[in-house]
Amino acid sequence: MPTPPENRELSPYTGWTRAHWESTADRLLVAVRPYASPRGALIDLPGPRPSWSGARSDGLEGWARTFLLAALRIAGSQGEDPHGHLARYAEGLAAGTAEPGTEDPDSWPLTTDTRQAVVESASVALGLRLTRPWLWDRLDDRTRRRVVDWLRPALRPSPVDNNWWLFGLTVAGFLQDAGIETDRAAATVDRSLARIEDWYLGDGWYSDGDNRAFDHYNAWALHFYPVLHAHLAGDRTLLDRYGPRLRRHLDDHVHLFDANGAPLPYGRSLIYRFAAAAAPWLGTLTGHTPLTPGATRRLASGSLRHFLDRGATDTNGLLTLGWHGPYPPLVQEYSGPGSPYWASKGFLGLLLPADHPAWTDPEETLPAERTDTVRPFAPAGLLVQTTAADGLVRLHNHGSNHVHSAPGAEDDPGYARHAYSTRTGPSTGPAPADNHFALLAADGKATTRGPATPAGTGENWAASLHTPRPGVRILSATLAHGRAEVRAHLVLGAPEGTPVRQTGWATTPDGPHAELHPVHGYPAAHEATELPTGETLQGPGTRTLALHGTTTGPAALFVALASLTADPAAAPVAALTNVQVTGHTLHVTWQHGSTPGTTSTGTTTRLDLDALVPEDL
């Protein structure tokens, strides 16, 4: 299948056009065909291990998620199907639902027996909704009854209390369109939307369940399903409610993409890769976006190319379990070989007609390419920092937690770090944690961070509290300007002389240049040491700078400067920032930014850390 020629006049940044998206979709769909079961109902892809739901569930996942890709491809072409994708999935649909729950080689697991099947029911239903004139309406009555029987249990309350509520909503939306059990389906829609309302914190940010879990699920699930449902249903009331939330979220979301196309790797399920482009496409599809059409395509094509150009598919054309190539530490236990194909959501732009400005306008730059930015995402307790000189994106985490995080428990690398970037870490396994502040035991073991409680955000800062040990609290704050970062940690209640360690960015040998410079609380003239932190999703051989100190008194303050830049000849971070410490108050004078003319000279930030500590501490 030939690759279309690049068009650098229309797409000066990526070279890609709609034809590249269609060709990529076709290649991905053709590549999975050899792994189909006898009648095509399961797609059993090769992988290192099955998910915790088992091999048959994984086969359904491979079918459902690639069916969603086929549905977007065919619906976007108004039924044109030159490679015969839809006929294959129609046969698989009939075979999988003929005797579900049995040992037949094509049978699907029941949604009442296998919870993961509830997840996949959403992709099945959405695919059917998108292709209804060309697939559903042409099925015989018996097959339709069997498919409905298989889908119907998904209308029950969600078995998992997070974004899973929206899978039932998606099944209900299809059944409403098809005129099947419309009252029950409407009740499911109402119940599902009421549940996620409990997690909406404003400014476009939802927590993915309890415990302040903020990650890409905001974009590719919690906004994706309600807004797309409202759009497909033509429900103006729902779209008027959820569309503006999507627009507000995209104001932030667009800042999470590197100039090289990479979305920021933080949170879970990162093997879905360019699914991060789904929400920008959805904003354009529904008219609820702050982005221009050219910027939307720039973001989406840049993200897709980023991964395909860096080995996201193997020699057989299959998406692998990883980031660029395979990377086992990134894979959750619920993920199987077919899981990466949730990246299919990133092809949502194919629903836009070929003459839409998103396909015909010239590409435009992204925020990370235009100007230095420091931007708080206040409801989530996050602070994003981008630099135009190198297009790098950094995210400082003062409020996002894994849903199961608890004080003293093992940290999830995707949530517990103080900072993430589009070109570094995080470190995993037994390696020292990057971008982490810890108390050290006598054997050198570092404390975990556990859940972070937001302590406030400002124009260029964010702060949080955590409990590394019983009776000890740490107030952490990050202040940023240009490429410079000030990292402050106020340790409260630790015994006198407790060793502490601050780590910086985990960089690969060919990656960006990192600095970590002591300012206050560390021994005079102390220089950062270098720790080997092994392989990360960016590659092998990472090294991470570290500073060491000891506590003095009941409230010990540690302050350091950090920097991450793609320019190896950049000025030292100490030349960019002057920090004065008075008690527990920081006076930070920012000398300049990384791009001449983009930030002011002599800007000063004052932050009183004591004022951020709750009165009951």
PDB file of C-alpha atoms in Angstrom, residues 408-411 433 436-441 444-450 466-470 472 474 498-501:
ATOM      1  CA  GLY A 408       3.492   5.034  52.212  1.00  0.00           C
ATOM      2  CA  ALA A 409       2.372   2.870  49.297  1.00  0.00           C
ATOM      3  CA  GLU A 410       4.417   2.361  46.139  1.00  0.00           C
ATOM      4  CA  ASP A 411       4.219   5.290  43.758  1.00  0.00           C
ATOM      5  CA  ALA A 433      12.753   8.208  40.994  1.00  0.00           C
ATOM      6  CA  HIS A 436      11.269  13.526  43.227  1.00  0.00           C
ATOM      7  CA  PHE A 437      11.938  14.878  46.707  1.00  0.00           C
ATOM      8  CA  ALA A 438      12.390  12.229  49.374  1.00  0.00           C
ATOM      9  CA  LEU A 439      13.491  11.535  52.912  1.00  0.00           C
ATOM     10  CA  LEU A 440      16.194   8.861  53.015  1.00  0.00           C
ATOM     11  CA  ALA A 441      16.343   5.981  55.486  1.00  0.00           C
ATOM     12  CA  GLY A 444      19.390   4.868  51.587  1.00  0.00           C
ATOM     13  CA  LYS A 445      15.826   3.889  50.703  1.00  0.00           C
ATOM     14  CA  ALA A 446      13.800   6.891  49.585  1.00  0.00           C
ATOM     15  CA  THR A 447      10.286   7.641  50.762  1.00  0.00           C
ATOM     16  CA  THR A 448       7.465   7.662  48.247  1.00  0.00           C
ATOM     17  CA  ARG A 449       5.377  10.716  47.527  1.00  0.00           C
ATOM     18  CA  GLY A 450       1.904   9.238  47.792  1.00  0.00           C
ATOM     19  CA  HIS A 466       2.158  15.196  50.846  1.00  0.00           C
ATOM     20  CA  THR A 467       2.926  12.827  53.739  1.00  0.00           C
ATOM     21  CA  PRO A 468       6.096  10.770  53.158  1.00  0.00           C
ATOM     22  CA  ARG A 469       6.078   9.309  56.686  1.00  0.00           C
ATOM     23  CA  PRO A 470       3.577   9.363  59.555  1.00  0.00           C
ATOM     24  CA  VAL A 472       5.922  14.328  58.515  1.00  0.00           C
ATOM     25  CA  ILE A 474       6.195  18.279  52.976  1.00  0.00           C
ATOM     26  CA  THR A 498      17.036  13.493  58.448  1.00  0.00           C
ATOM     27  CA  PRO A 499      18.737  13.012  55.066  1.00  0.00           C
ATOM     28  CA  VAL A 500      16.826  14.273  52.024  1.00  0.00           C
ATOM     29  CA  ARG A 501      17.312  13.981  48.269  1.00  0.00           C
TER      30      ARG A 501
END
